[in-house]
Amino acid sequence: SSELTQDPAVSVALGQTVRITCQGDSLRSYYASWYQQKPGQAPVLVIYGKNNRPSGIPDRFSGSSSGNTASLTITGAQAEDEADYYCNSRDSSDNHLGVVFGGGTKLTVL
Amino acid sequence: QVQLQESGPGLVKPSETLSLTCTVSGGSISSYYWSWIRQPPGKGLEWIGYIYYSGSTNYSPSLKSRVTISVDTSKNQFSLKLSSVTAADTAVYYCAREKYDGYYYMDVWGKGTTVTVSS
């Protein structure tokens, strides 16, 4: 099965822009989805598809994709954005349409 | 809106079978994929497997030999069985709804349930 690779940790100054990346072969075939997880809580979908935000997700969250890399960008990071972020996608590498998650990126807002 | 609730024993003995159920409320189980995901303490998310509402399944290659996911559309529930558990299976277990509308994404998650494997 494929793997999705994320940087373990990223930091950003309050109000600045940060990009979190996710790399993997499955992203050449399927768009990534992005999830925010705060301590003790379930993950929450923040971006899916080409660049779609579920209802209630602030427009400072955006997504993009090129080749085998997907990116989540937070423009004007807020203190409440400090969280773990996970990407995932469908994966057809084993002739089955499974699911794969990245290892997660811990975002610190300074 | 749709809500998911995991239920099942919080403590399972080594070598036994872990059994969890996810109850879907506020919507139908039809026309979606239903996944189980787990998160060991201090670690990342791991996909376990999914079941389509019609009953077709797909499991993580690393867990495939021990996992069974089933669905009961009459009760709006789906279930996870993980056999021969060890301490490495201790985790928070989440159920999630995966939608496909040209893109695949998990738009609804349960709150998670903690399962500890210990004698």
Short mmCIF file of N, CA, C and O in Angstrom, two decimals, chain A:
data_model
loop_
_atom_site.label_atom_id
_atom_site.label_comp_id
_atom_site.label_asym_id
_atom_site.label_seq_id
_atom_site.Cartn_x
_atom_site.Cartn_y
_atom_site.Cartn_z
N SER A 1 0.83 -1.20 0.00
CA SER A 1 0.00 0.00 0.00
C SER A 1 0.87 1.26 0.00
O SER A 1 2.04 1.21 0.38
N SER A 2 0.28 2.38 -0.44
CA SER A 2 1.02 3.63 -0.50
C SER A 2 1.16 4.25 0.88
O SER A 2 0.50 3.84 1.83
N GLU A 3 2.02 5.22 0.95
CA GLU A 3 2.18 6.01 2.17
C GLU A 3 2.01 7.48 1.82
O GLU A 3 2.27 7.90 0.69
N LEU A 4 1.58 8.25 2.81
CA LEU A 4 1.52 9.69 2.69
C LEU A 4 2.47 10.28 3.73
O LEU A 4 2.40 9.93 4.90
N THR A 5 3.35 11.16 3.27
CA THR A 5 4.39 11.71 4.13
C THR A 5 4.09 13.17 4.47
O THR A 5 3.86 13.98 3.57
N GLN A 6 4.11 13.47 5.77
CA GLN A 6 3.92 14.84 6.25
C GLN A 6 5.09 15.22 7.15
O GLN A 6 5.66 14.37 7.83
N ASP A 7 5.43 16.50 7.17
CA ASP A 7 6.40 16.99 8.15
C ASP A 7 5.80 16.82 9.54
O ASP A 7 4.62 17.14 9.75
N PRO A 8 6.58 16.33 10.51
CA PRO A 8 6.01 16.09 11.84
C PRO A 8 5.54 17.36 12.55
O PRO A 8 4.57 17.31 13.31
N ALA A 9 6.26 18.47 12.31
CA ALA A 9 5.91 19.68 13.04
C ALA A 9 6.20 20.92 12.20
O ALA A 9 7.18 20.95 11.45
N VAL A 10 5.34 21.89 12.33
CA VAL A 10 5.48 23.18 11.64
C VAL A 10 5.04 24.27 12.61
O VAL A 10 4.12 24.05 13.42
N SER A 11 5.68 25.43 12.53
CA SER A 11 5.24 26.54 13.37
C SER A 11 4.99 27.77 12.50
O SER A 11 5.52 27.89 11.40
N VAL A 12 4.16 28.66 13.01
CA VAL A 12 3.80 29.88 12.28
C VAL A 12 3.54 30.99 13.29
O VAL A 12 2.99 30.73 14.38
N ALA A 13 3.94 32.19 12.95
CA ALA A 13 3.64 33.33 13.80
C ALA A 13 2.17 33.71 13.64
O ALA A 13 1.59 33.56 12.56
N LEU A 14 1.59 34.17 14.70
CA LEU A 14 0.19 34.58 14.68
C LEU A 14 -0.07 35.57 13.55
O LEU A 14 0.67 36.55 13.38
N GLY A 15 -1.07 35.26 12.74
CA GLY A 15 -1.44 36.16 11.66
C GLY A 15 -0.70 35.91 10.35
O GLY A 15 -1.05 36.50 9.31
N GLN A 16 0.31 35.07 10.39
CA GLN A 16 1.07 34.78 9.17
C GLN A 16 0.48 33.57 8.43
O GLN A 16 -0.48 32.95 8.87
N THR A 17 1.08 33.27 7.30
CA THR A 17 0.60 32.19 6.44
C THR A 17 1.50 30.97 6.59
O THR A 17 2.74 31.09 6.66
N VAL A 18 0.87 29.80 6.62
CA VAL A 18 1.62 28.55 6.76
C VAL A 18 1.07 27.53 5.77
O VAL A 18 -0.12 27.49 5.48
N ARG A 19 2.00 26.75 5.22
CA ARG A 19 1.61 25.67 4.30
C ARG A 19 2.05 24.35 4.89
O ARG A 19 3.20 24.19 5.29
N ILE A 20 1.14 23.40 4.92
CA ILE A 20 1.41 22.05 5.39
C ILE A 20 1.30 21.12 4.19
O ILE A 20 0.30 21.17 3.45
N THR A 21 2.32 20.29 3.98
CA THR A 21 2.34 19.48 2.78
C THR A 21 2.17 17.99 3.08
O THR A 21 2.44 17.52 4.19
N CYS A 22 1.79 17.28 2.04
CA CYS A 22 1.50 15.84 2.12
C CYS A 22 1.95 15.25 0.79
O CYS A 22 1.51 15.70 -0.27
N GLN A 23 2.85 14.26 0.85
CA GLN A 23 3.37 13.68 -0.38
C GLN A 23 3.09 12.19 -0.46
O GLN A 23 3.24 11.48 0.56
N GLY A 24 2.75 11.72 -1.65
CA GLY A 24 2.55 10.29 -1.83
C GLY A 24 2.06 9.97 -3.23
O GLY A 24 1.42 10.81 -3.88
N ASP A 25 2.33 8.75 -3.65
CA ASP A 25 1.96 8.35 -5.01
C ASP A 25 0.45 8.36 -5.23
O ASP A 25 -0.02 8.61 -6.34
N SER A 26 -0.30 8.05 -4.17
CA SER A 26 -1.76 7.98 -4.32
C SER A 26 -2.35 9.33 -4.72
O SER A 26 -3.42 9.40 -5.33
N LEU A 27 -1.60 10.42 -4.44
CA LEU A 27 -2.11 11.75 -4.74
C LEU A 27 -2.05 12.08 -6.23
O LEU A 27 -2.60 13.10 -6.67
N ARG A 28 -1.39 11.22 -6.98
CA ARG A 28 -1.41 11.40 -8.44
C ARG A 28 -2.76 10.96 -9.01
O ARG A 28 -3.11 11.35 -10.13
N SER A 29 -3.49 10.15 -8.25
CA SER A 29 -4.77 9.62 -8.72
C SER A 29 -5.96 10.16 -7.96
O SER A 29 -7.07 10.23 -8.51
N TYR A 30 -5.77 10.50 -6.69
CA TYR A 30 -6.88 10.93 -5.84
C TYR A 30 -6.52 12.21 -5.09
O TYR A 30 -5.38 12.37 -4.64
N TYR A 31 -7.49 13.09 -4.95
CA TYR A 31 -7.27 14.29 -4.17
C TYR A 31 -7.16 13.94 -2.69
O TYR A 31 -7.78 13.01 -2.19
N ALA A 32 -6.38 14.74 -1.98
CA ALA A 32 -6.28 14.60 -0.53
C ALA A 32 -7.44 15.29 0.15
O ALA A 32 -8.04 16.23 -0.38
N SER A 33 -7.77 14.77 1.33
CA SER A 33 -8.64 15.48 2.27
C SER A 33 -7.77 15.83 3.46
O SER A 33 -6.78 15.16 3.75
N TRP A 34 -8.16 16.90 4.15
CA TRP A 34 -7.39 17.38 5.30
C TRP A 34 -8.28 17.44 6.54
O TRP A 34 -9.44 17.89 6.45
N TYR A 35 -7.72 17.03 7.67
CA TYR A 35 -8.45 16.97 8.92
C TYR A 35 -7.67 17.68 10.00
O TYR A 35 -6.44 17.54 10.09
N GLN A 36 -8.38 18.43 10.82
CA GLN A 36 -7.81 19.11 11.97
C GLN A 36 -8.21 18.33 13.23
O GLN A 36 -9.38 18.01 13.40
N GLN A 37 -7.24 18.07 14.09
CA GLN A 37 -7.54 17.38 15.34
C GLN A 37 -6.92 18.13 16.50
O GLN A 37 -5.70 18.29 16.57
N LYS A 38 -7.77 18.54 17.42
CA LYS A 38 -7.30 19.18 18.65
C LYS A 38 -7.25 18.14 19.76
O LYS A 38 -7.94 17.11 19.67
N PRO A 39 -6.45 18.38 20.79
CA PRO A 39 -6.26 17.37 21.84
C PRO A 39 -7.58 16.87 22.44
O PRO A 39 -8.44 17.68 22.80
N GLY A 40 -7.71 15.56 22.50
CA GLY A 40 -8.90 14.97 23.11
C GLY A 40 -10.14 15.01 22.25
O GLY A 40 -11.22 14.65 22.74
N GLN A 41 -10.01 15.45 21.01
CA GLN A 41 -11.19 15.57 20.14
C GLN A 41 -11.04 14.69 18.91
O GLN A 41 -9.94 14.29 18.53
N ALA A 42 -12.17 14.43 18.28
CA ALA A 42 -12.16 13.70 17.03
C ALA A 42 -11.67 14.62 15.90
O ALA A 42 -11.80 15.85 15.99
N PRO A 43 -11.13 14.04 14.85
CA PRO A 43 -10.74 14.85 13.69
C PRO A 43 -11.95 15.55 13.07
O PRO A 43 -13.07 15.04 13.12
N VAL A 44 -11.67 16.70 12.46
CA VAL A 44 -12.69 17.49 11.76
C VAL A 44 -12.20 17.75 10.35
O VAL A 44 -11.07 18.21 10.15
N LEU A 45 -13.05 17.50 9.38
CA LEU A 45 -12.71 17.76 7.98
C LEU A 45 -12.61 19.25 7.74
O LEU A 45 -13.54 20.00 8.09
N VAL A 46 -11.48 19.71 7.14
CA VAL A 46 -11.34 21.14 6.85
C VAL A 46 -11.24 21.44 5.35
O VAL A 46 -11.64 22.52 4.92
N ILE A 47 -10.68 20.49 4.59
CA ILE A 47 -10.56 20.70 3.15
C ILE A 47 -10.73 19.36 2.46
O ILE A 47 -10.22 18.33 2.94
N TYR A 48 -11.42 19.34 1.33
CA TYR A 48 -11.52 18.12 0.51
C TYR A 48 -11.55 18.49 -0.96
O TYR A 48 -11.86 19.62 -1.34
N GLY A 49 -11.19 17.52 -1.78
CA GLY A 49 -11.23 17.73 -3.21
C GLY A 49 -10.22 18.74 -3.70
O GLY A 49 -9.16 18.94 -3.11
N LYS A 50 -10.57 19.41 -4.79
CA LYS A 50 -9.65 20.35 -5.39
C LYS A 50 -9.34 21.49 -4.41
O LYS A 50 -8.20 21.89 -4.23
N ASN A 51 -10.35 22.06 -3.80
CA ASN A 51 -10.19 23.09 -2.78
C ASN A 51 -11.57 23.43 -2.24
O ASN A 51 -12.12 24.51 -2.51
N ASN A 52 -12.16 22.49 -1.52
CA ASN A 52 -13.51 22.66 -0.99
C ASN A 52 -13.50 22.67 0.54
O ASN A 52 -12.83 21.85 1.17
N ARG A 53 -14.24 23.62 1.10
CA ARG A 53 -14.36 23.73 2.54
C ARG A 53 -15.77 23.36 2.98
O ARG A 53 -16.76 23.88 2.44
N PRO A 54 -15.86 22.45 3.98
CA PRO A 54 -17.21 22.16 4.52
C PRO A 54 -17.79 23.42 5.16
O PRO A 54 -17.06 24.35 5.51
N SER A 55 -19.08 23.41 5.32
CA SER A 55 -19.74 24.52 5.98
C SER A 55 -19.16 24.72 7.38
O SER A 55 -18.95 23.75 8.11
N GLY A 56 -18.89 25.96 7.73
CA GLY A 56 -18.38 26.28 9.05
C GLY A 56 -16.88 26.37 9.15
O GLY A 56 -16.35 26.83 10.18
N ILE A 57 -16.16 25.96 8.11
CA ILE A 57 -14.71 26.07 8.11
C ILE A 57 -14.32 27.45 7.56
O ILE A 57 -14.75 27.83 6.47
N PRO A 58 -13.50 28.19 8.31
CA PRO A 58 -13.13 29.56 7.88
C PRO A 58 -12.42 29.56 6.53
O PRO A 58 -11.70 28.61 6.19
N ASP A 59 -12.60 30.65 5.79
CA ASP A 59 -12.01 30.71 4.46
C ASP A 59 -10.50 30.96 4.48
O ASP A 59 -9.87 31.04 3.42
N ARG A 60 -9.89 31.07 5.66
CA ARG A 60 -8.44 31.15 5.72
C ARG A 60 -7.79 29.79 5.44
O ARG A 60 -6.59 29.71 5.22
N PHE A 61 -8.62 28.72 5.42
CA PHE A 61 -8.13 27.39 5.07
C PHE A 61 -8.34 27.17 3.58
O PHE A 61 -9.44 27.38 3.06
N SER A 62 -7.28 26.73 2.90
CA SER A 62 -7.40 26.43 1.49
C SER A 62 -6.51 25.25 1.14
O SER A 62 -5.58 24.91 1.88
N GLY A 63 -6.80 24.61 0.01
CA GLY A 63 -6.04 23.45 -0.40
C GLY A 63 -5.59 23.56 -1.84
O GLY A 63 -6.18 24.29 -2.64
N SER A 64 -4.52 22.85 -2.17
CA SER A 64 -4.04 22.79 -3.54
C SER A 64 -3.32 21.47 -3.74
O SER A 64 -3.03 20.75 -2.78
N SER A 65 -3.07 21.16 -5.01
CA SER A 65 -2.44 19.87 -5.31
C SER A 65 -1.65 19.98 -6.60
O SER A 65 -2.08 20.64 -7.55
N SER A 66 -0.49 19.31 -6.65
CA SER A 66 0.31 19.26 -7.86
C SER A 66 1.13 17.98 -7.84
O SER A 66 1.89 17.74 -6.91
N GLY A 67 0.93 17.17 -8.88
CA GLY A 67 1.66 15.92 -8.95
C GLY A 67 1.37 15.02 -7.76
O GLY A 67 0.22 14.68 -7.49
N ASN A 68 2.43 14.67 -7.01
CA ASN A 68 2.25 13.78 -5.87
C ASN A 68 2.21 14.53 -4.55
O ASN A 68 2.39 13.94 -3.49
N THR A 69 1.97 15.84 -4.60
CA THR A 69 1.96 16.65 -3.38
C THR A 69 0.67 17.44 -3.24
O THR A 69 0.23 18.12 -4.17
N ALA A 70 0.09 17.33 -2.05
CA ALA A 70 -1.08 18.14 -1.69
C ALA A 70 -0.66 19.10 -0.58
O ALA A 70 0.22 18.77 0.23
N SER A 71 -1.28 20.26 -0.57
CA SER A 71 -0.93 21.27 0.43
C SER A 71 -2.18 21.85 1.07
O SER A 71 -3.20 22.05 0.40
N LEU A 72 -2.06 22.11 2.35
CA LEU A 72 -3.08 22.84 3.11
C LEU A 72 -2.45 24.16 3.52
O LEU A 72 -1.37 24.18 4.13
N THR A 73 -3.09 25.26 3.16
CA THR A 73 -2.58 26.58 3.49
C THR A 73 -3.54 27.27 4.44
O THR A 73 -4.76 27.25 4.24
N ILE A 74 -2.97 27.84 5.49
CA ILE A 74 -3.75 28.67 6.42
C ILE A 74 -3.22 30.09 6.27
O ILE A 74 -2.05 30.36 6.57
N THR A 75 -4.07 30.97 5.78
CA THR A 75 -3.68 32.36 5.53
C THR A 75 -4.16 33.23 6.68
O THR A 75 -5.36 33.42 6.87
N GLY A 76 -3.21 33.74 7.46
CA GLY A 76 -3.57 34.50 8.66
C GLY A 76 -3.92 33.56 9.80
O GLY A 76 -5.03 33.56 10.31
N ALA A 77 -2.93 32.74 10.19
CA ALA A 77 -3.19 31.72 11.22
C ALA A 77 -3.62 32.35 12.54
O ALA A 77 -3.08 33.39 12.96
N GLN A 78 -4.58 31.72 13.16
CA GLN A 78 -5.10 32.16 14.45
C GLN A 78 -4.69 31.19 15.55
O GLN A 78 -4.33 30.04 15.27
N ALA A 79 -4.75 31.64 16.77
CA ALA A 79 -4.35 30.80 17.90
C ALA A 79 -5.14 29.49 17.92
O ALA A 79 -4.61 28.43 18.24
N GLU A 80 -6.40 29.57 17.53
CA GLU A 80 -7.26 28.38 17.57
C GLU A 80 -6.94 27.38 16.46
O GLU A 80 -7.51 26.28 16.44
N ASP A 81 -6.03 27.74 15.56
CA ASP A 81 -5.64 26.81 14.50
C ASP A 81 -4.55 25.85 14.97
O ASP A 81 -4.19 24.91 14.24
N GLU A 82 -4.01 26.09 16.17
CA GLU A 82 -2.99 25.20 16.71
C GLU A 82 -3.62 23.82 16.92
O GLU A 82 -4.59 23.68 17.67
N ALA A 83 -3.08 22.83 16.24
CA ALA A 83 -3.70 21.49 16.23
C ALA A 83 -2.81 20.55 15.43
O ALA A 83 -1.80 20.97 14.84
N ASP A 84 -3.20 19.29 15.40
CA ASP A 84 -2.59 18.32 14.50
C ASP A 84 -3.41 18.29 13.22
O ASP A 84 -4.65 18.33 13.26
N TYR A 85 -2.72 18.20 12.09
CA TYR A 85 -3.38 18.14 10.80
C TYR A 85 -2.97 16.87 10.06
O TYR A 85 -1.79 16.54 9.98
N TYR A 86 -3.98 16.17 9.56
CA TYR A 86 -3.76 14.91 8.84
C TYR A 86 -4.31 15.02 7.43
O TYR A 86 -5.41 15.55 7.22
N CYS A 87 -3.56 14.47 6.49
CA CYS A 87 -4.09 14.31 5.15
C CYS A 87 -4.49 12.84 4.97
O CYS A 87 -4.00 11.96 5.67
N ASN A 88 -5.40 12.61 4.04
CA ASN A 88 -5.67 11.23 3.65
C ASN A 88 -6.15 11.21 2.20
O ASN A 88 -6.47 12.25 1.61
N SER A 89 -6.10 10.04 1.63
CA SER A 89 -6.62 9.88 0.27
C SER A 89 -6.99 8.42 0.06
O SER A 89 -6.64 7.55 0.86
N ARG A 90 -7.69 8.16 -1.02
CA ARG A 90 -7.91 6.79 -1.45
C ARG A 90 -6.59 6.30 -2.07
O ARG A 90 -5.76 7.08 -2.53
N ASP A 91 -6.43 4.96 -2.05
CA ASP A 91 -5.18 4.35 -2.48
C ASP A 91 -5.50 3.07 -3.24
O ASP A 91 -6.12 2.16 -2.68
N SER A 92 -5.10 3.00 -4.50
CA SER A 92 -5.41 1.82 -5.30
C SER A 92 -4.16 0.99 -5.60
O SER A 92 -4.16 0.19 -6.54
N SER A 93 -3.11 1.15 -4.81
CA SER A 93 -1.83 0.51 -5.12
C SER A 93 -1.88 -1.02 -4.96
O SER A 93 -1.09 -1.72 -5.55
N ASP A 94 -2.78 -1.54 -4.15
CA ASP A 94 -2.84 -3.00 -3.92
C ASP A 94 -3.99 -3.63 -4.70
O ASP A 94 -4.48 -4.68 -4.33
N ASN A 95 -4.42 -2.96 -5.78
CA ASN A 95 -5.57 -3.43 -6.56
C ASN A 95 -6.86 -3.44 -5.74
O ASN A 95 -7.82 -4.11 -6.10
N HIS A 96 -6.83 -2.77 -4.62
CA HIS A 96 -8.04 -2.55 -3.83
C HIS A 96 -8.10 -1.06 -3.57
O HIS A 96 -7.07 -0.42 -3.37
N LEU A 97 -9.29 -0.52 -3.54
CA LEU A 97 -9.41 0.93 -3.32
C LEU A 97 -9.50 1.19 -1.83
O LEU A 97 -10.58 1.39 -1.27
N GLY A 98 -8.32 1.20 -1.18
CA GLY A 98 -8.27 1.42 0.25
C GLY A 98 -8.10 2.89 0.59
O GLY A 98 -8.31 3.78 -0.26
N VAL A 99 -7.72 3.14 1.82
CA VAL A 99 -7.57 4.50 2.34
C VAL A 99 -6.21 4.59 3.03
O VAL A 99 -5.75 3.62 3.65
N VAL A 100 -5.57 5.73 2.91
CA VAL A 100 -4.28 5.92 3.59
C VAL A 100 -4.27 7.29 4.26
O VAL A 100 -4.82 8.27 3.72
N PHE A 101 -3.68 7.37 5.45
CA PHE A 101 -3.50 8.61 6.18
C PHE A 101 -2.04 8.99 6.22
O PHE A 101 -1.16 8.11 6.29
N GLY A 102 -1.76 10.28 6.23
CA GLY A 102 -0.43 10.75 6.52
C GLY A 102 -0.16 10.65 8.01
O GLY A 102 -1.09 10.44 8.81
N GLY A 103 1.10 10.81 8.38
CA GLY A 103 1.49 10.67 9.77
C GLY A 103 1.09 11.84 10.66
O GLY A 103 1.19 11.75 11.88
N GLY A 104 0.65 12.93 10.04
CA GLY A 104 0.21 14.09 10.82
C GLY A 104 1.27 15.15 10.96
O GLY A 104 2.47 14.85 10.99
N THR A 105 0.83 16.40 11.03
CA THR A 105 1.70 17.55 11.26
C THR A 105 1.18 18.34 12.44
O THR A 105 0.00 18.73 12.46
N LYS A 106 2.03 18.53 13.42
CA LYS A 106 1.64 19.33 14.58
C LYS A 106 1.93 20.80 14.28
O LYS A 106 3.08 21.18 14.06
N LEU A 107 0.90 21.61 14.24
CA LEU A 107 1.04 23.03 13.96
C LEU A 107 1.06 23.81 15.26
O LEU A 107 0.12 23.73 16.06
N THR A 108 2.13 24.60 15.44
CA THR A 108 2.23 25.49 16.59
C THR A 108 2.08 26.92 16.10
O THR A 108 2.76 27.32 15.15
N VAL A 109 1.21 27.67 16.74
CA VAL A 109 1.02 29.09 16.41
C VAL A 109 1.73 29.91 17.47
O VAL A 109 1.37 29.87 18.66
N LEU A 110 2.76 30.63 17.07
CA LEU A 110 3.61 31.38 18.01
C LEU A 110 3.06 32.76 18.31
O LEU A 110 2.40 33.38 17.46
#
